[in-house]
Short mmCIF file of C-alpha atoms in Angstrom, two decimals:
data_model
loop_
_atom_site.label_atom_id
_atom_site.label_comp_id
_atom_site.label_asym_id
_atom_site.label_seq_id
_atom_site.Cartn_x
_atom_site.Cartn_y
_atom_site.Cartn_z
CA MET E 1484 118.33 202.56 26.26
CA ARG E 1485 117.48 201.36 29.59
CA LYS E 1486 119.64 202.37 32.48
CA PHE E 1487 120.07 201.10 35.75
CA LYS E 1488 120.56 203.36 38.67
CA LEU E 1489 122.44 202.64 41.87
CA ILE E 1490 119.95 203.06 44.69
CA THR E 1491 121.63 203.73 48.00
CA GLU E 1492 118.58 203.35 50.35
CA HIS E 1493 117.58 199.86 51.22
CA LYS E 1494 114.96 198.07 53.56
CA PRO E 1495 116.28 197.00 57.09
CA LEU E 1496 115.15 193.46 56.15
CA ASP E 1497 117.42 193.26 53.32
CA PHE E 1498 120.14 194.48 55.58
CA ILE E 1499 119.45 191.83 58.12
CA PHE E 1500 119.20 188.96 55.56
CA ILE E 1501 122.48 189.96 54.06
CA LEU E 1502 124.10 190.27 57.61
CA ALA E 1503 122.72 186.84 58.70
CA LEU E 1504 124.13 185.34 55.40
CA LEU E 1505 127.71 186.96 55.89
CA CYS E 1506 127.43 185.61 59.52
CA LEU E 1507 126.75 182.08 58.14
CA PHE E 1508 129.71 182.42 55.55
CA ALA E 1509 132.14 183.51 58.49
CA PHE E 1510 130.66 180.52 60.79
CA GLY E 1511 131.13 178.13 57.78
CA SER E 1512 134.65 179.26 57.15
CA LEU E 1513 135.59 178.97 60.85
CA MET E 1514 134.19 175.63 61.00
CA SER E 1515 135.95 174.40 57.73
CA VAL E 1516 139.26 175.66 59.44
CA VAL E 1517 138.40 173.98 62.74
CA LEU E 1518 137.54 170.63 60.89
CA ALA E 1519 140.70 170.75 58.85
CA ALA E 1520 142.89 171.42 61.90
CA ASN E 1521 141.34 168.41 63.65
CA THR E 1522 141.74 166.23 60.60
CA TYR E 1523 145.25 166.98 60.32
CA LYS E 1524 146.00 166.45 63.97
CA SER E 1525 144.25 163.13 63.82
CA LEU E 1526 146.28 161.93 60.66
CA LYS E 1527 149.38 163.18 62.19
CA GLU E 1528 148.64 161.23 65.49
CA SER E 1529 147.97 158.33 63.63
CA SER E 1530 151.11 158.56 61.32
CA ASP E 1531 153.26 159.08 64.46
CA SER E 1532 151.81 156.19 66.24
CA ASN E 1533 152.43 153.93 63.20
CA PHE E 1534 155.87 155.34 62.65
CA GLU E 1535 156.82 154.68 66.48
CA LEU E 1536 155.26 151.12 66.55
CA ARG E 1537 156.64 149.89 63.36
CA THR E 1538 159.98 151.41 62.70
CA PRO E 1539 161.84 150.12 65.78
CA LEU E 1540 160.31 146.68 65.21
CA SER E 1541 161.38 146.60 61.60
CA TYR E 1542 164.92 147.82 62.61
CA ILE E 1543 165.52 145.27 65.35
CA SER E 1544 163.95 142.53 63.24
CA MET E 1545 166.49 143.25 60.36
CA LYS E 1546 169.42 143.59 62.62
CA VAL E 1547 168.33 140.10 64.17
CA ARG E 1548 168.27 138.53 60.84
CA GLN E 1549 171.57 139.89 60.09
CA HIS E 1550 173.05 138.35 63.36
CA ASP E 1551 171.14 135.08 63.25
CA GLU E 1552 174.10 132.80 63.95
CA GLU E 1553 174.42 130.06 66.55
CA ASN E 1554 174.58 131.54 70.21
CA ALA E 1555 174.93 135.03 68.72
CA ILE E 1556 171.77 136.57 70.29
CA SER E 1557 171.18 137.19 73.87
CA ILE E 1558 169.34 139.37 76.27
CA VAL E 1559 171.47 140.95 78.73
CA LYS E 1560 170.48 143.45 81.73
CA LYS E 1561 172.76 146.54 81.97
CA GLU E 1562 172.31 149.24 84.46
CA GLY E 1563 168.73 148.01 84.87
CA VAL E 1564 167.78 147.84 81.25
CA ASP E 1565 167.30 144.82 79.13
CA ALA E 1566 169.51 145.00 76.06
CA LEU E 1567 169.51 142.99 72.95
CA VAL E 1568 173.12 141.74 72.42
CA LEU E 1569 174.06 140.56 68.88
CA GLU E 1570 177.33 139.17 68.27
CA GLY E 1571 179.37 138.62 65.11
CA LEU E 1572 182.82 138.50 63.64
CA ASP E 1573 184.22 141.64 62.29
CA GLY E 1574 187.41 140.38 60.50
CA ASP E 1575 189.08 138.55 63.33
CA GLU E 1576 187.44 140.47 66.10
CA LEU E 1577 184.47 139.17 67.95
CA CYS E 1578 182.05 142.20 68.11
CA GLN E 1579 178.90 142.80 69.64
CA THR E 1580 175.89 145.26 68.99
CA TRP E 1581 173.93 146.24 71.72
CA ILE E 1582 170.42 147.63 71.18
CA TYR E 1583 168.50 149.04 74.05
CA GLU E 1584 165.99 151.71 75.23
CA TYR E 1585 167.78 154.77 76.98
CA GLN E 1586 166.38 158.19 77.93
CA GLY E 1587 163.24 157.98 75.47
CA SER E 1588 165.26 156.76 72.60
CA LEU E 1589 166.41 153.49 70.81
CA TYR E 1590 170.15 153.33 71.31
CA GLU E 1591 172.67 151.08 69.58
CA VAL E 1592 176.36 150.56 70.43
CA TYR E 1593 178.93 148.61 68.39
CA LEU E 1594 181.94 147.53 69.99
CA GLU E 1595 184.51 144.68 70.58
CA LYS E 1596 183.27 141.95 73.06
CA ASN E 1597 184.21 142.65 76.69
CA THR E 1598 184.67 146.27 76.23
CA THR E 1599 183.56 148.25 79.09
CA PHE E 1600 180.96 151.00 78.35
CA GLN E 1601 178.03 152.71 79.76
CA LEU E 1602 174.41 153.19 78.34
CA GLU E 1603 174.86 156.88 77.46
CA ASP E 1604 177.96 155.77 75.15
CA GLY E 1605 175.46 154.45 72.63
CA LEU E 1606 174.06 156.18 69.65
CA ALA E 1607 170.53 157.48 69.55
CA ILE E 1608 168.85 156.32 66.63
CA LEU E 1609 165.07 157.28 67.09
CA PRO E 1610 162.75 158.17 69.76
CA ILE E 1611 160.79 155.37 71.31
CA ASN E 1612 158.33 155.15 74.05
CA GLY E 1613 158.99 151.61 75.48
CA LEU E 1614 160.84 148.51 74.38
CA SER E 1615 160.98 145.03 75.78
CA PHE E 1616 162.67 141.86 74.77
CA SER E 1617 162.21 138.17 75.83
CA LEU E 1618 163.80 135.08 74.35
CA THR E 1619 162.13 131.83 74.94
CA ASP E 1620 162.27 128.53 72.97
CA ASN E 1621 164.32 130.34 70.34
CA VAL E 1622 161.60 132.78 69.57
CA LEU E 1623 162.53 136.45 70.14
CA LYS E 1624 159.88 138.72 71.18
CA VAL E 1625 160.30 142.48 70.89
CA GLN E 1626 157.61 145.00 72.07
CA THR E 1627 157.40 148.58 71.44
CA ALA E 1628 154.94 151.27 72.59
CA ASP E 1629 154.02 154.58 71.25
CA HIS E 1630 153.44 157.82 72.81
CA ASN E 1631 149.96 156.73 73.72
CA GLY E 1632 150.88 153.68 75.56
CA LYS E 1633 149.52 151.49 72.49
CA THR E 1634 151.98 148.57 72.34
CA ARG E 1635 152.81 146.34 69.51
CA SER E 1636 155.11 143.26 69.20
CA ILE E 1637 156.51 140.86 66.86
CA ALA E 1638 157.79 137.37 67.34
CA ILE E 1639 161.00 136.39 65.27
CA SER E 1640 161.78 132.68 65.19
CA LEU E 1641 165.45 132.27 64.96
CA ARG E 1642 166.97 130.14 62.42
CA THR E 1643 169.95 129.00 64.52
CA GLY E 1644 169.88 127.74 67.98
CA GLN E 1645 170.60 130.19 71.05
CA GLY E 1646 172.05 128.65 74.05
CA GLY E 1647 171.84 125.27 72.36
CA ALA E 1648 172.51 123.45 69.31
CA ALA E 1649 171.90 124.82 65.87
CA GLN E 1650 168.37 123.91 64.66
CA MET P 351 106.32 203.52 42.18
CA LYS P 352 108.37 200.73 40.60
CA LYS P 353 112.22 201.63 40.64
CA ASN P 354 114.50 200.69 37.78
CA GLY P 355 117.65 200.10 39.56
CA ILE P 356 119.77 197.86 41.68
CA SER P 357 120.53 198.78 45.09
CA ARG P 358 123.93 198.41 46.86
CA SER P 359 122.59 195.72 49.27
CA HIS P 360 121.31 193.80 46.06
CA LEU P 361 124.57 193.82 44.63
CA PHE P 362 126.23 192.80 47.80
CA LEU P 363 123.56 189.99 48.11
CA ILE P 364 124.43 188.75 44.71
CA GLU P 365 128.23 188.85 45.46
CA LEU P 366 127.62 187.19 48.65
CA ILE P 367 125.44 184.32 47.20
CA VAL P 368 128.15 183.69 44.44
CA THR P 369 130.66 183.50 47.12
CA ILE P 370 128.69 181.17 49.42
CA LEU P 371 128.07 178.78 46.40
CA PHE P 372 131.73 178.67 45.63
CA PHE P 373 132.48 178.28 49.24
CA ALA P 374 129.94 175.42 49.55
CA PHE P 375 131.46 173.67 46.65
CA ALA P 376 134.87 174.07 48.06
CA CYS P 377 133.61 172.72 51.39
CA THR P 378 132.21 169.61 49.64
CA VAL P 379 135.41 168.94 48.03
CA ALA P 380 137.45 169.49 51.27
CA LEU P 381 135.17 167.29 53.31
CA MET P 382 135.60 164.44 50.49
CA VAL P 383 139.32 164.85 50.95
CA PHE P 384 139.23 164.73 54.81
CA GLY P 385 137.07 161.52 54.67
CA LYS P 386 139.50 159.99 52.16
CA ALA P 387 142.50 161.02 54.31
CA TYR P 388 140.81 159.61 57.49
CA GLU P 389 140.13 156.27 55.51
CA LEU P 390 143.51 155.90 54.13
CA SER P 391 145.14 156.63 57.55
CA ASP P 392 142.97 153.94 59.12
CA ASN P 393 143.65 151.56 56.38
CA ALA P 394 147.43 152.25 57.02
CA SER P 395 147.05 151.67 60.67
CA ALA P 396 145.23 148.48 60.05
CA LEU P 397 147.64 147.05 57.65
CA ASN P 398 150.48 147.87 59.89
CA GLY P 399 148.79 145.79 62.67
CA ALA P 400 147.92 143.10 60.32
CA VAL P 401 151.31 142.65 58.91
CA ALA P 402 152.73 142.24 62.54
CA ALA P 403 149.84 139.84 63.62
CA VAL P 404 150.50 137.72 60.31
CA GLN P 405 154.38 137.70 61.02
CA ASN P 406 153.82 136.52 64.55
CA ALA P 407 151.48 133.69 63.21
CA ALA P 408 153.81 132.71 60.56
CA GLU P 409 156.68 132.60 62.75
CA ALA P 410 154.84 130.65 65.25
CA ASN P 411 153.85 128.04 62.80
CA ARG P 412 157.18 127.92 61.20
CA LEU P 413 158.51 126.34 64.33
CA GLU P 414 155.94 123.54 64.29
CA SER P 415 157.08 120.10 63.65
CA TYR P 416 155.11 117.82 61.35
CA SER P 417 153.47 115.92 64.05
CA ASP P 418 152.32 119.36 65.56
CA LEU P 419 150.47 120.45 62.52
CA SER P 420 146.86 120.93 63.15
CA LYS P 421 143.89 122.94 61.87
CA PRO P 422 144.65 126.50 62.72
CA GLN P 423 141.80 128.42 64.60
CA PRO P 424 140.85 132.23 63.91
CA VAL P 425 142.33 134.92 65.96
CA HIS P 426 140.55 137.88 66.84
CA PHE P 427 141.96 141.31 67.52
CA ASN P 428 140.57 144.54 68.83
CA LYS P 429 141.44 147.84 67.38
CA ASP P 430 144.69 148.04 69.21
CA TRP P 431 145.61 144.50 67.71
CA ILE P 432 145.36 143.02 71.30
CA VAL P 433 143.91 139.35 71.02
CA THR P 434 140.18 139.38 72.14
CA ASP P 435 137.17 137.15 71.81
CA LEU P 436 134.80 137.22 68.83
CA ASN P 437 132.21 139.66 70.36
CA GLU P 438 134.80 142.33 70.64
CA ALA P 439 136.69 141.58 67.56
CA ASP P 440 137.50 144.32 65.12
CA PHE P 441 139.89 142.28 63.18
CA THR P 442 140.09 138.41 62.45
CA LEU P 443 143.11 136.55 61.33
CA SER P 444 142.13 133.28 59.64
CA THR P 445 144.86 130.65 58.76
CA GLU P 446 144.13 127.92 56.17
CA LEU P 447 146.58 125.06 56.15
CA LYS P 448 147.14 122.83 53.12
CA LEU P 449 149.41 119.98 52.72
CA GLU P 450 150.70 119.17 49.33
CA GLU P 451 152.34 116.05 48.33
CA ARG P 452 155.84 116.28 46.84
CA PRO P 453 157.98 113.56 45.45
CA ALA P 454 160.25 113.60 48.63
CA GLY P 455 158.01 114.74 51.46
CA GLU P 456 155.12 117.35 51.79
CA MET P 457 154.81 120.89 51.72
CA ALA P 458 152.62 122.68 54.26
CA VAL P 459 151.25 125.77 52.78
CA TRP P 460 149.78 128.41 55.29
CA THR P 461 147.53 131.10 53.86
CA TYR P 462 146.94 133.93 56.30
CA THR P 463 144.15 136.28 55.82
CA VAL P 464 143.15 139.32 57.73
CA VAL P 465 139.70 140.85 57.50
CA ASP P 466 137.99 143.59 59.32
CA GLN P 467 134.41 143.58 60.85
CA ASN P 468 132.88 143.92 57.39
CA GLN P 469 134.98 141.19 56.08
CA ASN P 470 137.14 143.47 53.84
CA LEU P 471 140.38 142.15 53.19
CA ILE P 472 143.26 144.07 54.82
CA TYR P 473 146.32 141.60 54.19
CA GLN P 474 146.86 138.20 52.92
CA LEU P 475 150.18 136.14 52.86
CA GLU P 476 151.06 132.69 51.97
CA THR P 477 154.01 130.91 53.48
CA LYS P 478 155.47 127.48 52.76
CA LYS P 479 157.40 125.05 54.87
CA TYR P 480 158.89 121.82 53.37
CA TYR P 481 158.81 118.73 55.56
CA PRO P 482 161.06 116.07 54.02
CA ALA P 483 160.07 112.55 53.85
CA PRO P 484 161.74 111.20 57.10
CA LEU P 485 160.07 114.24 59.02
CA ALA P 486 156.83 113.89 57.29
CA ASN P 487 156.47 110.20 57.80
CA GLN P 488 157.75 110.06 61.15
CA ASP P 489 154.62 109.27 62.77
CA GLU P 490 154.36 106.33 60.36
CA VAL P 491 157.66 105.11 61.09
CA ASP P 492 157.27 105.36 64.85
#
């Protein structure tokens, strides 16, 4: 039977080649990890941006649709901040929902009309990086921004008249 | 003299080559997954922008009276979904308007289509608005 013997001595060239291959392997591993980290970072960035742009718009849009009644939607400046005010009857009480940006968050406060309050009394719903409203010709425009300053806006044409007769 | 044996370095070399082959295969799969993840992320981002752009257009069209109806023009957007001109466009929103006769008026049907630079469809939506006969025939009445 032919037997193989383990030879301990080797040529320097073999050793260098193996070492080079090992270095290549280590470098490849490092590159893979770096690439994976960058990919994950980029995907997270994109996902965060989508969330920051879309979620407040969807939330506000849904709220506006819920309160789309005659003269129930207005924009009011309070403490230097534009707030969207949505009115509606809660039983016999006329109540208001105030939606605004305060200290980097989307805030909402629900209270009886003419109740005195401060912006900090609201409930922080989600972090945002910019929010503005405009209401012209019965079209409510809402604009938000993400952490990179990228903006997105939606226009909501109201079914009922605001500041005039119902359409 | 020829030696009948395997040196340690040869064994290590074989082990290393097998490892590198496996690693190369794993790397290829990982790169493909990264590529797909990028593509999905871009698609999601584009879809979000397209939905907002179409919603804005649809809300604007919804307010149009019958006499204001006209052939809609395509709107071009850059990658941040800001309206731009054709040369710098990454996305294009095309709107098609069809007026369908109804027994007591006309139905305006808008079809919104958003495509990217390579004309790949991103989002499509159809909306309708009914114009009753007195409104639809207002111009003729006047």
